[in-house]
Amino acid sequence: MLISCPDQPGIVAAVSQFLFEHGANIVQSDQYTMDPEGGLFFIRIEFDLPDIEENIERFQRDFTHVANKFQMDWKLNLTSRKKRISIFVSKEDHCLLELLWHWRSGDLDVEIASVISNHPDTQPLVDSFGIPFYHVPVTADTKQEAEEKQLSILGDNVDVIILARYMQIISPSFIQHYADRIINIHHSFLPAFIGGKPYDRAHNRGVKIIGATAHYVTEELDGGPIIEQDVQRVSHRDNVEDLKRIGRQIERSVLAKAVAWHVEDRIIVHNNKTVVFS
Amino acid sequence: MLISCPDQPGIVAAVSQFLFEHGANIVQSDQYTMDPEGGLFFIRIEFDLPDIEENIERFQRDFTHVANKFQMDWKLNLTSRKKRISIFVSKEDHCLLELLWHWRSGDLDVEIASVISNHPDTQPLVDSFGIPFYHVPVTADTKQEAEEKQLSILGDNVDVIILARYMQIISPSFIQHYADRIINIHHSFLPAFIGGKPYDRAHNRGVKIIGATAHYVTEELDGGPIIEQDVQRVSHRDNVEDLKRIGRQIERSVLAKAVAWHVEDRIIVHNNKTVVFS
Amino acid sequence: MLISCPDQPGIVAAVSQFLFEHGANIVQSDQYTMDPEGGLFFIRIEFDLPDIEENIERFQRDFTHVANKFQMDWKLNLTSRKKRISIFVSKEDHCLLELLWHWRSGDLDVEIASVISNHPDTQPLVDSFGIPFYHVPVTADTKQEAEEKQLSILGDNVDVIILARYMQIISPSFIQHYADRIINIHHSFLPAFIGGKPYDRAHNRGVKIIGATAHYVTEELDGGPIIEQDVQRVSHRDNVEDLKRIGRQIERSVLAKAVAWHVEDRIIVHNNKTVVFS
Amino acid sequence: MLISCPDQPGIVAAVSQFLFEHGANIVQSDQYTMDPEGGLFFIRIEFDLPDIEENIERFQRDFTHVANKFQMDWKLNLTSRKKRISIFVSKEDHCLLELLWHWRSGDLDVEIASVISNHPDTQPLVDSFGIPFYHVPVTADTKQEAEEKQLSILGDNVDVIILARYMQIISPSFIQHYADRIINIHHSFLPAFIGGKPYDRAHNRGVKIIGATAHYVTEELDGGPIIEQDVQRVSHRDNVEDLKRIGRQIERSVLAKAVAWHVEDRIIVHNNKTVVFS
């Protein structure tokens, strides 16, 4: 359960009292008060409640009273229900493969509804995992049409879209369908190298550290809420190809972490920033 | 307020309800349930309560009812009351200096009651900070006498002792006076190089990473609960002197972090491990 | 070309003069003098020499004069000749997969001669990469027989054996066949947790950082020359399963780096330590 | 000895032959060929030559023949001659203190000619180290005058100027006096937050990692060659004050490393990038 609301005394008491009365045992709870910057209160509560699946409607109806009293923005997710994800990819397959691996090993506990690509290159790989692959070419002229096709493939039961090195810009109207539900991996340490060819530019600038950034996609290019970042040292000996190779390793692990946190409902987005209860 | 007790439903509800009824606003709260390993529940709650200083006795008496119901092990510390620390040091001054710096800059919000050393070397430095310095020589024959002198200097209002590269082994009886209240910095990545000359041994073993460990002192040499560790890469080019120089930087920052967490009451010790709500 | 010899003036001059006279252009050169600890000199020289493949015998014969003068221990490898590796694995496939991936993406430029396992589990995976898989069961009684079978599969043209989470102890006689040519990944930060179940023991000790170590296999269990190590932070929240999951990521990347350095001839072993010209 | 020149066969042979003939023993040598990007060759050679101080003029004259043949850009520094540095500082003293510490402990082997500040705050500290302190106020109107005063204090025998959190922009004419000899610590991971208040902006952007960058000062604000960078993880829990506190630790260590590398002649600047033979 993820809650955000204006801070005031009694929130934790009210929520924990409610859960106790409904027979739930709190397993984990993380909270954060953004005091000087707007007085907002965020909390994530993970609890055990054996019969919640049958009684979820009543549970939610009852909680509405608590929520209204404190003007809460809240959502409740059952861990028993797996998130459904769709992966968008272009030609480079390292991020896709990392996700497929984590999925097959059980470390990423989701259902992969589809892999959608503007190139056919990764089809054999995706087929070998038994996951539906859709080739949807995109050109400047066919972009709108392609996005409509993508939306129809996605249907209405995909929880989150992962851009695993998908090299097309998503249109604002598409983004609105999946607000705070499209995760992109940007191959640099944002906001250092927004836009294309970040490793070339990092090399030209002579940086000693390169990085990767996973963020939610918003209309502003590479400007959405940052979920996770990581970096690695490089030196003058590393040419652009080396930076790309090193960068691929960072991209893989950063994206995998961000996706895991999202599907475990550990992220609250607020004011273009993320609160990550990792 | 730090609480540990057997896990059961209703703890958070009871505590937060209690705080709400006494007019407290929870600023931060971290909890951890050690489920499969004993069913223990740990929580740290930081709250605002304007008039607590005047009413602390009544507050504690009232809370005893809650505590007894859940068999709680608990303590309450007022952030308005600064912790008093004493620093033990031998000849090397880098860890001592780091703490003095953090103290002077305000990053370490404590009162430094004394610096006690078995060597006179650091006296001028300590004097320049206006802190009482005591030279208590220690030899094999005078160890017991020296420890009695140290205890009498400490008196009964020092909260925590920091061994900032103090190269003497503390006796069990001394440790009992300050159980879970003596922090040592060990100059290696424990449990890799327990005992003396860890950098020499790390060099002989050809490790590619060296580290430092801050831990509470127990009777078992270098075996107490680990508070914090950090590491840095080294290579074949680094000789023992280089390892020591690099190690000093790690020791400084690891010890400073551990001390800060302790004086902010962020650490619970349980079964020779620490729960650190950092 | 990798050279080690007692240090004395004139070595670099002699070698570089030799290479210049034979028409070679030095592309990269790294050297290291282990002065106070034995006066040994190590150098790795990477050079371009267009017609070396035809003239390699004459080149080596000529260089013998230089080598003898300085008592050099040296070897020359052609980058045009790919190293042949064999991967040993048990049930866990994450390290195996990482190597197969790097190989397929071209980041690991080797020929994979075989994958040998004491369990059949990874066969489908290995088959899908088109690499020969051999199932060689090992029990306490059949160990010698099994090792003979492994040696016969390896034949005489495998350069290096990678133990990618191979959970059997290799016998001294097998090790002698491949001295400094068997790389193991140990799932802890050596020498912290030598032997089995290191993550369980790390959890019991309450460490705040876990690691993995790639090393050459010698007769001393987990005591061989360390090639590479890396670590990651953990906390009290991570249970043993979490440590294993986090550990798998470290193991993958540490082993991949160590293998890459070995096949690029960047490692010299001396006195149970490695000099890595990375 | 630091050399850069167009790459061609025979450079190493010629230089090492020259050193051998003059009786020098090469202690360390690092080289780097920037092949596809201009064919430049860089080398740093550290050698022992007992009587070099008496014969340095002849040695340099002799080497000019080698240098001319290969169009070398070169310089020779005697490790026996300590570099002289001047530290510029404003009000914040953490970077200044770090350098003074490393100097006093012997880790930074330089002569500190002066500390120059536009504020009087750090004078007592600097006095306590026995180092000449100069208070040179700077206003918009008096900038030119102030810089002239600074130049006259520096005289003509200061090797490098360290801006240890000196919050004034240096004029182009001043920079020209000390080209590639003014080191600045920028309190962010360049090029992410060029200009003022980087921690505030990092917080607004919600980054998960903050950093610091040491670079040579050029006319382009925060655009000079990067020497060293480092980073640390932060989270949504860290407010701007926390970022500044964490940032101070990174700034201290990054600046100290950059200064050490400079005074040990480990850095070659080329095309707004650095080659650091660390």
PDB file of C-alpha atoms in Angstrom, chain D residues 110-277:
ATOM      1  CA  VAL D 110      54.983  20.274  -1.399  1.00  0.00           C
ATOM      2  CA  GLU D 111      55.931  23.647  -0.058  1.00  0.00           C
ATOM      3  CA  ILE D 112      52.877  25.800   0.643  1.00  0.00           C
ATOM      4  CA  ALA D 113      53.997  29.285  -0.312  1.00  0.00           C
ATOM      5  CA  SER D 114      50.817  31.086   0.727  1.00  0.00           C
ATOM      6  CA  VAL D 115      47.113  30.968   1.380  1.00  0.00           C
ATOM      7  CA  ILE D 116      45.237  33.851  -0.226  1.00  0.00           C
ATOM      8  CA  SER D 117      41.618  34.584   0.626  1.00  0.00           C
ATOM      9  CA  ASN D 118      39.008  37.213  -0.159  1.00  0.00           C
ATOM     10  CA  HIS D 119      37.745  36.767   3.416  1.00  0.00           C
ATOM     11  CA  PRO D 120      39.615  36.857   6.740  1.00  0.00           C
ATOM     12  CA  ASP D 121      37.777  33.827   8.202  1.00  0.00           C
ATOM     13  CA  THR D 122      40.414  31.166   7.690  1.00  0.00           C
ATOM     14  CA  GLN D 123      43.367  33.254   8.928  1.00  0.00           C
ATOM     15  CA  PRO D 124      43.561  31.717  12.456  1.00  0.00           C
ATOM     16  CA  LEU D 125      43.547  28.234  11.001  1.00  0.00           C
ATOM     17  CA  VAL D 126      46.260  29.023   8.465  1.00  0.00           C
ATOM     18  CA  ASP D 127      48.347  30.833  11.097  1.00  0.00           C
ATOM     19  CA  SER D 128      48.224  27.733  13.299  1.00  0.00           C
ATOM     20  CA  PHE D 129      49.985  25.815  10.516  1.00  0.00           C
ATOM     21  CA  GLY D 130      52.661  28.517  10.252  1.00  0.00           C
ATOM     22  CA  ILE D 131      51.789  29.351   6.648  1.00  0.00           C
ATOM     23  CA  PRO D 132      51.665  32.950   5.346  1.00  0.00           C
ATOM     24  CA  PHE D 133      48.058  34.137   4.971  1.00  0.00           C
ATOM     25  CA  TYR D 134      47.056  37.074   2.783  1.00  0.00           C
ATOM     26  CA  HIS D 135      43.655  38.713   2.912  1.00  0.00           C
ATOM     27  CA  VAL D 136      42.883  40.191  -0.505  1.00  0.00           C
ATOM     28  CA  PRO D 137      39.263  41.390  -0.650  1.00  0.00           C
ATOM     29  CA  VAL D 138      37.602  41.266  -4.066  1.00  0.00           C
ATOM     30  CA  THR D 139      34.621  43.314  -5.222  1.00  0.00           C
ATOM     31  CA  ALA D 140      33.213  43.829  -8.678  1.00  0.00           C
ATOM     32  CA  ASP D 141      35.024  47.179  -8.823  1.00  0.00           C
ATOM     33  CA  THR D 142      38.343  46.091  -7.403  1.00  0.00           C
ATOM     34  CA  LYS D 143      38.739  42.783  -9.198  1.00  0.00           C
ATOM     35  CA  GLN D 144      41.585  43.834 -11.456  1.00  0.00           C
ATOM     36  CA  GLU D 145      43.443  45.516  -8.638  1.00  0.00           C
ATOM     37  CA  ALA D 146      42.924  42.475  -6.410  1.00  0.00           C
ATOM     38  CA  GLU D 147      44.290  40.121  -9.048  1.00  0.00           C
ATOM     39  CA  GLU D 148      47.362  42.306  -9.456  1.00  0.00           C
ATOM     40  CA  LYS D 149      47.912  42.116  -5.727  1.00  0.00           C
ATOM     41  CA  GLN D 150      47.492  38.322  -5.847  1.00  0.00           C
ATOM     42  CA  LEU D 151      50.025  38.071  -8.672  1.00  0.00           C
ATOM     43  CA  SER D 152      52.520  40.140  -6.738  1.00  0.00           C
ATOM     44  CA  ILE D 153      52.083  37.930  -3.662  1.00  0.00           C
ATOM     45  CA  LEU D 154      52.596  34.833  -5.815  1.00  0.00           C
ATOM     46  CA  GLY D 155      55.776  36.234  -7.313  1.00  0.00           C
ATOM     47  CA  ASP D 156      57.427  34.074  -9.924  1.00  0.00           C
ATOM     48  CA  ASN D 157      58.139  30.840  -8.139  1.00  0.00           C
ATOM     49  CA  VAL D 158      54.744  29.295  -7.473  1.00  0.00           C
ATOM     50  CA  ASP D 159      54.189  26.169  -9.554  1.00  0.00           C
ATOM     51  CA  VAL D 160      50.477  25.676  -9.141  1.00  0.00           C
ATOM     52  CA  ILE D 161      47.487  27.513  -7.665  1.00  0.00           C
ATOM     53  CA  ILE D 162      44.745  25.508  -5.940  1.00  0.00           C
ATOM     54  CA  LEU D 163      41.270  27.006  -5.806  1.00  0.00           C
ATOM     55  CA  ALA D 164      40.047  25.265  -2.652  1.00  0.00           C
ATOM     56  CA  ARG D 165      36.460  26.516  -2.815  1.00  0.00           C
ATOM     57  CA  TYR D 166      37.470  30.006  -3.936  1.00  0.00           C
ATOM     58  CA  MET D 167      34.193  31.549  -4.995  1.00  0.00           C
ATOM     59  CA  GLN D 168      35.490  34.195  -7.405  1.00  0.00           C
ATOM     60  CA  ILE D 169      35.799  33.881 -11.160  1.00  0.00           C
ATOM     61  CA  ILE D 170      39.404  34.290 -12.310  1.00  0.00           C
ATOM     62  CA  SER D 171      40.005  36.679 -15.202  1.00  0.00           C
ATOM     63  CA  PRO D 172      41.386  35.422 -18.517  1.00  0.00           C
ATOM     64  CA  SER D 173      44.552  37.467 -18.145  1.00  0.00           C
ATOM     65  CA  PHE D 174      45.256  35.912 -14.750  1.00  0.00           C
ATOM     66  CA  ILE D 175      44.598  32.446 -16.149  1.00  0.00           C
ATOM     67  CA  GLN D 176      47.104  33.044 -18.936  1.00  0.00           C
ATOM     68  CA  HIS D 177      49.839  33.531 -16.337  1.00  0.00           C
ATOM     69  CA  TYR D 178      49.128  30.072 -14.993  1.00  0.00           C
ATOM     70  CA  ALA D 179      47.882  28.066 -17.972  1.00  0.00           C
ATOM     71  CA  ASP D 180      47.205  24.424 -16.929  1.00  0.00           C
ATOM     72  CA  ARG D 181      48.490  25.380 -13.499  1.00  0.00           C
ATOM     73  CA  ILE D 182      45.286  26.430 -11.701  1.00  0.00           C
ATOM     74  CA  ILE D 183      43.273  23.557 -10.240  1.00  0.00           C
ATOM     75  CA  ASN D 184      39.658  24.151  -9.228  1.00  0.00           C
ATOM     76  CA  ILE D 185      37.279  21.904  -7.317  1.00  0.00           C
ATOM     77  CA  HIS D 186      33.778  22.153  -8.718  1.00  0.00           C
ATOM     78  CA  HIS D 187      31.102  20.971  -6.349  1.00  0.00           C
ATOM     79  CA  SER D 188      29.211  18.787  -8.777  1.00  0.00           C
ATOM     80  CA  PHE D 189      29.668  16.037 -11.299  1.00  0.00           C
ATOM     81  CA  LEU D 190      30.630  18.066 -14.384  1.00  0.00           C
ATOM     82  CA  PRO D 191      29.229  18.626 -16.922  1.00  0.00           C
ATOM     83  CA  ALA D 192      25.979  18.007 -15.075  1.00  0.00           C
ATOM     84  CA  PHE D 193      25.616  21.237 -13.112  1.00  0.00           C
ATOM     85  CA  ILE D 194      27.884  23.936 -14.502  1.00  0.00           C
ATOM     86  CA  GLY D 195      27.830  27.240 -12.613  1.00  0.00           C
ATOM     87  CA  GLY D 196      26.509  28.150  -9.188  1.00  0.00           C
ATOM     88  CA  LYS D 197      24.409  26.310  -6.585  1.00  0.00           C
ATOM     89  CA  PRO D 198      24.893  22.826  -8.029  1.00  0.00           C
ATOM     90  CA  TYR D 199      23.611  20.977  -4.962  1.00  0.00           C
ATOM     91  CA  ASP D 200      20.355  22.929  -4.998  1.00  0.00           C
ATOM     92  CA  ARG D 201      19.928  22.082  -8.641  1.00  0.00           C
ATOM     93  CA  ALA D 202      20.882  18.434  -8.091  1.00  0.00           C
ATOM     94  CA  HIS D 203      18.217  18.241  -5.400  1.00  0.00           C
ATOM     95  CA  ASN D 204      15.592  19.794  -7.651  1.00  0.00           C
ATOM     96  CA  ARG D 205      16.451  17.317 -10.388  1.00  0.00           C
ATOM     97  CA  GLY D 206      16.119  14.415  -7.963  1.00  0.00           C
ATOM     98  CA  VAL D 207      19.450  12.835  -8.844  1.00  0.00           C
ATOM     99  CA  LYS D 208      20.438   9.650  -7.022  1.00  0.00           C
ATOM    100  CA  ILE D 209      24.177  10.343  -7.161  1.00  0.00           C
ATOM    101  CA  ILE D 210      26.115  13.551  -6.510  1.00  0.00           C
ATOM    102  CA  GLY D 211      29.740  14.235  -7.278  1.00  0.00           C
ATOM    103  CA  ALA D 212      32.641  16.617  -7.411  1.00  0.00           C
ATOM    104  CA  THR D 213      35.105  17.433 -10.176  1.00  0.00           C
ATOM    105  CA  ALA D 214      38.672  18.726 -10.046  1.00  0.00           C
ATOM    106  CA  HIS D 215      39.726  20.447 -13.255  1.00  0.00           C
ATOM    107  CA  TYR D 216      42.219  22.905 -14.663  1.00  0.00           C
ATOM    108  CA  VAL D 217      40.807  26.391 -15.002  1.00  0.00           C
ATOM    109  CA  THR D 218      40.361  27.748 -18.507  1.00  0.00           C
ATOM    110  CA  GLU D 219      38.488  30.754 -19.804  1.00  0.00           C
ATOM    111  CA  GLU D 220      35.360  28.686 -20.308  1.00  0.00           C
ATOM    112  CA  LEU D 221      33.540  28.523 -16.964  1.00  0.00           C
ATOM    113  CA  ASP D 222      33.791  24.990 -15.514  1.00  0.00           C
ATOM    114  CA  GLY D 223      34.828  23.808 -18.966  1.00  0.00           C
ATOM    115  CA  GLY D 224      38.532  23.083 -18.448  1.00  0.00           C
ATOM    116  CA  PRO D 225      40.258  19.692 -18.610  1.00  0.00           C
ATOM    117  CA  ILE D 226      38.881  17.303 -15.995  1.00  0.00           C
ATOM    118  CA  ILE D 227      41.522  15.766 -13.725  1.00  0.00           C
ATOM    119  CA  GLU D 228      39.457  13.677 -11.343  1.00  0.00           C
ATOM    120  CA  GLN D 229      35.846  13.041 -10.407  1.00  0.00           C
ATOM    121  CA  ASP D 230      34.131  11.046  -7.759  1.00  0.00           C
ATOM    122  CA  VAL D 231      30.548  10.466  -6.661  1.00  0.00           C
ATOM    123  CA  GLN D 232      28.401   9.210  -3.820  1.00  0.00           C
ATOM    124  CA  ARG D 233      24.870   7.840  -3.664  1.00  0.00           C
ATOM    125  CA  VAL D 234      22.115  10.011  -2.205  1.00  0.00           C
ATOM    126  CA  SER D 235      18.384   9.417  -1.834  1.00  0.00           C
ATOM    127  CA  HIS D 236      15.131  11.307  -1.547  1.00  0.00           C
ATOM    128  CA  ARG D 237      15.799  11.514   2.202  1.00  0.00           C
ATOM    129  CA  ASP D 238      18.763  13.842   1.663  1.00  0.00           C
ATOM    130  CA  ASN D 239      17.792  17.490   1.601  1.00  0.00           C
ATOM    131  CA  VAL D 240      19.974  20.254   0.191  1.00  0.00           C
ATOM    132  CA  GLU D 241      21.923  20.577   3.449  1.00  0.00           C
ATOM    133  CA  ASP D 242      22.624  16.832   3.435  1.00  0.00           C
ATOM    134  CA  LEU D 243      23.813  17.027  -0.154  1.00  0.00           C
ATOM    135  CA  LYS D 244      26.196  19.829   0.778  1.00  0.00           C
ATOM    136  CA  ARG D 245      27.529  17.867   3.742  1.00  0.00           C
ATOM    137  CA  ILE D 246      28.013  14.699   1.695  1.00  0.00           C
ATOM    138  CA  GLY D 247      29.426  16.801  -1.116  1.00  0.00           C
ATOM    139  CA  ARG D 248      32.073  18.312   1.141  1.00  0.00           C
ATOM    140  CA  GLN D 249      33.524  14.852   1.758  1.00  0.00           C
ATOM    141  CA  ILE D 250      33.724  14.152  -1.965  1.00  0.00           C
ATOM    142  CA  GLU D 251      35.231  17.564  -2.714  1.00  0.00           C
ATOM    143  CA  ARG D 252      37.953  17.054  -0.122  1.00  0.00           C
ATOM    144  CA  SER D 253      39.127  13.715  -1.454  1.00  0.00           C
ATOM    145  CA  VAL D 254      38.806  14.580  -5.153  1.00  0.00           C
ATOM    146  CA  LEU D 255      40.788  17.808  -4.806  1.00  0.00           C
ATOM    147  CA  ALA D 256      43.482  16.122  -2.706  1.00  0.00           C
ATOM    148  CA  LYS D 257      43.945  13.426  -5.359  1.00  0.00           C
ATOM    149  CA  ALA D 258      44.106  15.923  -8.214  1.00  0.00           C
ATOM    150  CA  VAL D 259      46.698  18.073  -6.420  1.00  0.00           C
ATOM    151  CA  ALA D 260      48.829  15.023  -5.601  1.00  0.00           C
ATOM    152  CA  TRP D 261      48.809  13.876  -9.225  1.00  0.00           C
ATOM    153  CA  HIS D 262      49.721  17.347 -10.440  1.00  0.00           C
ATOM    154  CA  VAL D 263      52.654  17.812  -8.099  1.00  0.00           C
ATOM    155  CA  GLU D 264      53.918  14.304  -8.919  1.00  0.00           C
ATOM    156  CA  ASP D 265      53.888  15.292 -12.616  1.00  0.00           C
ATOM    157  CA  ARG D 266      51.406  12.585 -13.524  1.00  0.00           C
ATOM    158  CA  ILE D 267      49.186  14.726 -15.749  1.00  0.00           C
ATOM    159  CA  ILE D 268      49.539  15.730 -19.399  1.00  0.00           C
ATOM    160  CA  VAL D 269      46.953  18.135 -20.812  1.00  0.00           C
ATOM    161  CA  HIS D 270      45.998  17.739 -24.453  1.00  0.00           C
ATOM    162  CA  ASN D 271      42.997  19.112 -26.334  1.00  0.00           C
ATOM    163  CA  ASN D 272      41.063  20.052 -23.191  1.00  0.00           C
ATOM    164  CA  LYS D 273      41.476  16.528 -21.809  1.00  0.00           C
ATOM    165  CA  THR D 274      43.931  15.082 -19.350  1.00  0.00           C
ATOM    166  CA  VAL D 275      46.066  11.997 -19.585  1.00  0.00           C
ATOM    167  CA  VAL D 276      46.562  10.964 -15.955  1.00  0.00           C
ATOM    168  CA  PHE D 277      49.272   8.374 -15.296  1.00  0.00           C
TER     169      PHE D 277
END
